[in-house]
GROMACS .gro file of N, CA and C in nm:
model
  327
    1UNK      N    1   0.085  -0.118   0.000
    1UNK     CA    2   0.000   0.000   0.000
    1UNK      C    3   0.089   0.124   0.000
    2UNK      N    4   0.063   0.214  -0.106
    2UNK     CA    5   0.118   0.351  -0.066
    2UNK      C    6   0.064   0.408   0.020
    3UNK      N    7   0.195   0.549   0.033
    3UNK     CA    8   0.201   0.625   0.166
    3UNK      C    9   0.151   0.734   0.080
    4UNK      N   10   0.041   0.802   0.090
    4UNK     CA   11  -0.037   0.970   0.044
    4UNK      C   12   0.013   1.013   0.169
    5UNK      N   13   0.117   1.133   0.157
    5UNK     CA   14   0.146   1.190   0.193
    5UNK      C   15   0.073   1.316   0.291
    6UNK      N   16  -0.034   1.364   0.367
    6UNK     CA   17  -0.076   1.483   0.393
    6UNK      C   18   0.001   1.604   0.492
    7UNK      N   19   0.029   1.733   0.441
    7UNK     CA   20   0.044   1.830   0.538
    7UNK      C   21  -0.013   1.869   0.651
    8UNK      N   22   0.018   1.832   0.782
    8UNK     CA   23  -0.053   1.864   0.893
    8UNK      C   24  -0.005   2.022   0.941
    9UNK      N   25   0.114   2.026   0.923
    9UNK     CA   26   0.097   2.182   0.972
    9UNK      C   27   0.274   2.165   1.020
   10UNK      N   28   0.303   2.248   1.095
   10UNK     CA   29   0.471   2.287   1.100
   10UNK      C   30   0.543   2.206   1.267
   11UNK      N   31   0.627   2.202   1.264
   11UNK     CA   32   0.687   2.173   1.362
   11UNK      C   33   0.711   2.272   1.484
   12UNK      N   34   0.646   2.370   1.506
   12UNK     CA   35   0.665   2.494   1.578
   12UNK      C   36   0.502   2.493   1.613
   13UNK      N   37   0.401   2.435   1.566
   13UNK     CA   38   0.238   2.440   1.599
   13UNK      C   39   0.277   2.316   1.718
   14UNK      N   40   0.334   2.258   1.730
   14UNK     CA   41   0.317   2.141   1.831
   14UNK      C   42   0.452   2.170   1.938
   15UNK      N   43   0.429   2.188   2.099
   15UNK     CA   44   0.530   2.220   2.179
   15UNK      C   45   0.602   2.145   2.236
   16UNK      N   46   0.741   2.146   2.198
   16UNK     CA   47   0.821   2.000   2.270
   16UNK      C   48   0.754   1.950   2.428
   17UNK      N   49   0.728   1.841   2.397
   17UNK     CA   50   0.672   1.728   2.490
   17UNK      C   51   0.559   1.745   2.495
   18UNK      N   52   0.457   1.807   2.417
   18UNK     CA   53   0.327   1.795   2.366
   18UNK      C   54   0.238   1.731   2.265
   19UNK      N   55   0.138   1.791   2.250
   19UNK     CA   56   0.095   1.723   2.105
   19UNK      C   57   0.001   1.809   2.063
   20UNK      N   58  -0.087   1.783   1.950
   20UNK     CA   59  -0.188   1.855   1.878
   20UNK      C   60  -0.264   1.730   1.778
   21UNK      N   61  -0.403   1.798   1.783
   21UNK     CA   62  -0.460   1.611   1.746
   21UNK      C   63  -0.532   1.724   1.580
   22UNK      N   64  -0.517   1.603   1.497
   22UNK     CA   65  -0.567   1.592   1.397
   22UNK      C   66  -0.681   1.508   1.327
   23UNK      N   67  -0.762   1.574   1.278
   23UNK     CA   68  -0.886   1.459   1.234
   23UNK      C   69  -0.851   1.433   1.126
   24UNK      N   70  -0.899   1.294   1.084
   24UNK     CA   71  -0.891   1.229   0.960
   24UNK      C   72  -1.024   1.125   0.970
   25UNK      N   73  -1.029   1.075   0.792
   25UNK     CA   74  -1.156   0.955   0.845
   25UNK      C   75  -1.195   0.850   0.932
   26UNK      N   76  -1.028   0.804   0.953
   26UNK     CA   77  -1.029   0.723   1.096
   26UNK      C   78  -1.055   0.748   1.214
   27UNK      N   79  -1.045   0.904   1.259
   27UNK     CA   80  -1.086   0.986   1.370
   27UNK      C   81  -0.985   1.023   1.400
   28UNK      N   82  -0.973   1.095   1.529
   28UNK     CA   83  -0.850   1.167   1.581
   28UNK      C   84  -0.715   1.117   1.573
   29UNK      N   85  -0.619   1.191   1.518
   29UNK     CA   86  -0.497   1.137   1.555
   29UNK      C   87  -0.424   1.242   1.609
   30UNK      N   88  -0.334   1.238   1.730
   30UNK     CA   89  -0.252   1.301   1.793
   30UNK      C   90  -0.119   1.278   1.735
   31UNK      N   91  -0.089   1.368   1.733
   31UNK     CA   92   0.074   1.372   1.702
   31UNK      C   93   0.143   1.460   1.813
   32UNK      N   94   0.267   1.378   1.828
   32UNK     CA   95   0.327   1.431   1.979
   32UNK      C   96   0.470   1.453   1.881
   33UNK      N   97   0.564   1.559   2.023
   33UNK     CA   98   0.661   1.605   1.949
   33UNK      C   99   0.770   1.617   2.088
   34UNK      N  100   0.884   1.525   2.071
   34UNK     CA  101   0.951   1.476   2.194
   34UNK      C  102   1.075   1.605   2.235
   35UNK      N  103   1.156   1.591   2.310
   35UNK     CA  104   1.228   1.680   2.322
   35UNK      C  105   1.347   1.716   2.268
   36UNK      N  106   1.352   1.565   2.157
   36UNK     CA  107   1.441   1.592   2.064
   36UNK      C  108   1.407   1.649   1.909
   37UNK      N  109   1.307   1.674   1.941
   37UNK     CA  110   1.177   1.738   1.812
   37UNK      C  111   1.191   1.613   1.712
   38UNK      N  112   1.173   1.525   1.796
   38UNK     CA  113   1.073   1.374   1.657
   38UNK      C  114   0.953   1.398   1.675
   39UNK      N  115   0.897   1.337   1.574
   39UNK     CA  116   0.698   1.395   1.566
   39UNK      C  117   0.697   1.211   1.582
   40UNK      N  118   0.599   1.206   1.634
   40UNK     CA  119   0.545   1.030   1.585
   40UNK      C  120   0.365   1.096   1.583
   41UNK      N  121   0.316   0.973   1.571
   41UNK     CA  122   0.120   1.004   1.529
   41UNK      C  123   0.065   0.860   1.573
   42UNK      N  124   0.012   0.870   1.663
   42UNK     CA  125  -0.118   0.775   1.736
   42UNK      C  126  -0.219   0.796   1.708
   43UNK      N  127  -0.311   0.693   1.701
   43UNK     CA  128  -0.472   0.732   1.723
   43UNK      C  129  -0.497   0.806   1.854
   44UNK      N  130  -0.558   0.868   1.868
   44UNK     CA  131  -0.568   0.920   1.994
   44UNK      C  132  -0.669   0.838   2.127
   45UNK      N  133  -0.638   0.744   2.120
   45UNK     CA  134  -0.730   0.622   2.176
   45UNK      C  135  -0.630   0.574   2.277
   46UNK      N  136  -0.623   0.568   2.420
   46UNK     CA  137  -0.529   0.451   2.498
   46UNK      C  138  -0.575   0.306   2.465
   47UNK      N  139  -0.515   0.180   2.425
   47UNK     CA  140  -0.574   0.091   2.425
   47UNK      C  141  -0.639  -0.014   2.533
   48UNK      N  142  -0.641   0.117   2.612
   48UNK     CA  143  -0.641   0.008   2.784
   48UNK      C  144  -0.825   0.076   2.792
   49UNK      N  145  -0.838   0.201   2.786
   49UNK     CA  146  -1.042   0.233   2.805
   49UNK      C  147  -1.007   0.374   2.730
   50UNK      N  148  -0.946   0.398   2.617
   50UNK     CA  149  -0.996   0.486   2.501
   50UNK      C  150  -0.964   0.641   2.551
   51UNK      N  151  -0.879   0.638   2.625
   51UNK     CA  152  -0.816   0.760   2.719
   51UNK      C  153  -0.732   0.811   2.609
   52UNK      N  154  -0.768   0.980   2.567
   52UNK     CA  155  -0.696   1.083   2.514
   52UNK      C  156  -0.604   1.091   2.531
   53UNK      N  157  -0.502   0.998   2.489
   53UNK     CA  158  -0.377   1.006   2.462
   53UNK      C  159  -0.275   1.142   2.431
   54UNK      N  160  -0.331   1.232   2.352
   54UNK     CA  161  -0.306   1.376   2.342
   54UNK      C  162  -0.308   1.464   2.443
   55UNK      N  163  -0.357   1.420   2.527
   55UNK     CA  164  -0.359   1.482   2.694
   55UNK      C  165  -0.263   1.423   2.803
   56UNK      N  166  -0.175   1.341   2.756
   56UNK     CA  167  -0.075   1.247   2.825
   56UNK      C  168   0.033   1.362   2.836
   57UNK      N  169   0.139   1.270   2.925
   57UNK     CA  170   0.286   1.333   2.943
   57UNK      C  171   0.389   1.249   2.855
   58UNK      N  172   0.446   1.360   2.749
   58UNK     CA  173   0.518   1.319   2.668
   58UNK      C  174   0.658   1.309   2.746
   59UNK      N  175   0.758   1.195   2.707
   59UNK     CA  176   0.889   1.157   2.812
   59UNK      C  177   0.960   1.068   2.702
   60UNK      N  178   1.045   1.164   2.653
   60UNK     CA  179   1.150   1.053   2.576
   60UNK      C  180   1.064   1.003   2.448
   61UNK      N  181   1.061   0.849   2.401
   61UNK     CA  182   0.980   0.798   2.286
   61UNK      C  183   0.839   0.773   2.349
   62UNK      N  184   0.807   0.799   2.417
   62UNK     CA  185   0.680   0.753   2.544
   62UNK      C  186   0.589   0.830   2.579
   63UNK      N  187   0.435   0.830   2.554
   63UNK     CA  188   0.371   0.871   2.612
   63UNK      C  189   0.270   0.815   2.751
   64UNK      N  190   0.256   0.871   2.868
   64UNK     CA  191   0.129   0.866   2.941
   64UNK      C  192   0.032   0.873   2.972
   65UNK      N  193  -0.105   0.756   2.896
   65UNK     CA  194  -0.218   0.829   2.972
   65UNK      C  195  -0.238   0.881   3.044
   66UNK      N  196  -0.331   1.014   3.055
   66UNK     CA  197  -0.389   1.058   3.134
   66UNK      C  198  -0.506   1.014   3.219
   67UNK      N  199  -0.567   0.892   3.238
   67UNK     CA  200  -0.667   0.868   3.250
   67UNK      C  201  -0.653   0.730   3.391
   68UNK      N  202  -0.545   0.626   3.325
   68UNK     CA  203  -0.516   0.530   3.417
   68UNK      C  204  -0.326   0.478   3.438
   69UNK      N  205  -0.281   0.577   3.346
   69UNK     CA  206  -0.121   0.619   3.357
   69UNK      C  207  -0.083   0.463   3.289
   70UNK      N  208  -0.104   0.433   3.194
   70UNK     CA  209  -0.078   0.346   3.110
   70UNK      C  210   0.029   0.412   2.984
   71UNK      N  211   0.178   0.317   2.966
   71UNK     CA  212   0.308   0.398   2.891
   71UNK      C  213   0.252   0.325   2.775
   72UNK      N  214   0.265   0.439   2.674
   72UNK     CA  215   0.270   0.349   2.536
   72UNK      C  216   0.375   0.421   2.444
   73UNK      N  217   0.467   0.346   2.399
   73UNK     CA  218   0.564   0.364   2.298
   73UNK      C  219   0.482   0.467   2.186
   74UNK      N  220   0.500   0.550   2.150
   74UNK     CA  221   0.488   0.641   2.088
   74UNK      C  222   0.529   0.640   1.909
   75UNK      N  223   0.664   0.534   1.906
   75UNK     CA  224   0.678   0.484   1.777
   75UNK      C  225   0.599   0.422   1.721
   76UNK      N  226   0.598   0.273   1.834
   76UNK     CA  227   0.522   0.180   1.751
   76UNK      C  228   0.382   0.104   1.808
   77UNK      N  229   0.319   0.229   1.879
   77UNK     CA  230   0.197   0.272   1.978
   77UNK      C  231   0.177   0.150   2.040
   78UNK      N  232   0.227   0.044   2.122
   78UNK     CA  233   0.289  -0.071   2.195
   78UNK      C  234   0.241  -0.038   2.353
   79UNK      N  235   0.157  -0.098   2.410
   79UNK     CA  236   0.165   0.000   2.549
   79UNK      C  237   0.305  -0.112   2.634
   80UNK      N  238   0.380  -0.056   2.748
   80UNK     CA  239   0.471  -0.068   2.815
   80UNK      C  240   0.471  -0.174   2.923
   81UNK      N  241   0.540  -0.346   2.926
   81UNK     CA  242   0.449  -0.393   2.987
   81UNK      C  243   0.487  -0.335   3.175
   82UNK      N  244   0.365  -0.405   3.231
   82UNK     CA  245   0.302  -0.529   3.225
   82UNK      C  246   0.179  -0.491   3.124
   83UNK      N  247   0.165  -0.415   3.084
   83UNK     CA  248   0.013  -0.331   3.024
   83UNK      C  249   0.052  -0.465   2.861
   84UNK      N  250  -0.100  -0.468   2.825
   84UNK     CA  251  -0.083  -0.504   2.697
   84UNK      C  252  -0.167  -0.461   2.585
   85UNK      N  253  -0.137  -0.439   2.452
   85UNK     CA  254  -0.243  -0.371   2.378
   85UNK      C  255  -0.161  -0.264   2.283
   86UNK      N  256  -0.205  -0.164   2.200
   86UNK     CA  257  -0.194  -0.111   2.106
   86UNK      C  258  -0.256   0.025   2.083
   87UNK      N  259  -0.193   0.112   2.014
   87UNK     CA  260  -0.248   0.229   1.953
   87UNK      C  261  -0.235   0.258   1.793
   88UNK      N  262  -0.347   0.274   1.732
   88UNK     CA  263  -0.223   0.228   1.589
   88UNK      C  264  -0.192   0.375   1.585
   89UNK      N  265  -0.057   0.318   1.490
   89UNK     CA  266   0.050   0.454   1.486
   89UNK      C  267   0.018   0.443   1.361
   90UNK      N  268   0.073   0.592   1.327
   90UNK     CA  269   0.075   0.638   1.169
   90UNK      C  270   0.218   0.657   1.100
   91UNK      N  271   0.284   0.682   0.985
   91UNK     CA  272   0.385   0.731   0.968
   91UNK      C  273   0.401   0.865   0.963
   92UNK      N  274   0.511   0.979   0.975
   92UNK     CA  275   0.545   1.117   1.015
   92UNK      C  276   0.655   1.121   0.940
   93UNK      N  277   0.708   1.223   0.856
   93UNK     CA  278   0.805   1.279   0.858
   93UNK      C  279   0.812   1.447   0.810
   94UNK      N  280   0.928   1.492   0.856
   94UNK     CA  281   0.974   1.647   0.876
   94UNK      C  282   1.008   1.663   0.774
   95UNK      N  283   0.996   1.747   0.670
   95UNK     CA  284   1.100   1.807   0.546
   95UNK      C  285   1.113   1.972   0.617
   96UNK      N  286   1.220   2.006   0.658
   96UNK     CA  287   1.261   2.160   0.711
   96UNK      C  288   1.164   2.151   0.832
   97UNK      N  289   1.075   2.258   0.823
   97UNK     CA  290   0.956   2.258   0.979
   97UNK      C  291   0.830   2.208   0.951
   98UNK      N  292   0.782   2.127   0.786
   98UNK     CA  293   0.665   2.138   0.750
   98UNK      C  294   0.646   1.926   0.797
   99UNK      N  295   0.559   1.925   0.884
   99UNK     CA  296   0.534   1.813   0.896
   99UNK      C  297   0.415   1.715   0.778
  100UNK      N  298   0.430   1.585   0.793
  100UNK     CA  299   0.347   1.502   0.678
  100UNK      C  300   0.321   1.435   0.788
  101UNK      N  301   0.188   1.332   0.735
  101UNK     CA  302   0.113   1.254   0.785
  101UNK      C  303   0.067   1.139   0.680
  102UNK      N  304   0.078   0.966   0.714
  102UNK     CA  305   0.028   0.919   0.596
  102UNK      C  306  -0.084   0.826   0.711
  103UNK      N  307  -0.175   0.831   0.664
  103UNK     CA  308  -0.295   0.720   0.711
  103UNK      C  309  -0.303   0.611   0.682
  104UNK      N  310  -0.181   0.563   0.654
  104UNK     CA  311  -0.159   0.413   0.649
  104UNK      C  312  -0.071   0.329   0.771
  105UNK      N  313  -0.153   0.280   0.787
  105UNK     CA  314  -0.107   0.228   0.982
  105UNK      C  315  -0.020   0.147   0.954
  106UNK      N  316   0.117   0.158   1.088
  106UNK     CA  317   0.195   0.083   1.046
  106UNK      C  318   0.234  -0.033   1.154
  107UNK      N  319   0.138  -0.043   1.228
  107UNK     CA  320   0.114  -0.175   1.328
  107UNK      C  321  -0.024  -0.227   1.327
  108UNK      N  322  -0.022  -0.371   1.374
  108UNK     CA  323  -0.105  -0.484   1.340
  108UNK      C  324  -0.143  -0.426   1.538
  109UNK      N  325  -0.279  -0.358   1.529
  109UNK     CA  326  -0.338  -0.355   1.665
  109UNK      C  327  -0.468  -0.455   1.621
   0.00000   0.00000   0.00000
């Protein structure tokens, strides 16, 4: 399957160790932006009870629900064990400050 490319917006709209959520037909996706300014893109779903992930504490490749403090890998939306389960992730990449987004998931949740 190809990757369609979409412009979400710049690398300066999202604040290191934050995020900013984006809709698409699949529904929300959050994209977080670490403190080494990598972008990654989750559904915005915890896979543990559907907790806004975009409202978590971003730490390194890792985010925290907000809801029941469940870690999920942020690359490859994996939650941290003992936790088990999934977020599907999207692919991201930076050209200069202008970020992309492709809606083609790249884990088996």
């Amino acid at each position: 399957m190809s990757e369609n490319w979409i412009e979400v917006g710049r690398l300066e709209d999202i604040p290191q160790l934050g995020s900013r959520v984006v809709q698409s037909p699949e529904g929300a996706i959050a994209l977080f932006r670490n403190s080494d300014d990598e972008v990654f893109a989750l559904r915005n779903k915890c896979p543990h009870k559907g907790g806004p992930l975009s409202e978590g504490i971003v730490s390194g490749r890792r985010v925290t629900c907000p809801l029941h403090n469940w870690v999920i890998e942020l690359e490859s939306g994996s939650a941290v064990a003992p936790d088990v389960g999934c977020a599907p992730a999207y692919p991201v990449k930076v050209e200069g400050n202008v970020i992309f987004l492709s809606l083609v998931v790249t884990n088996e949740c």
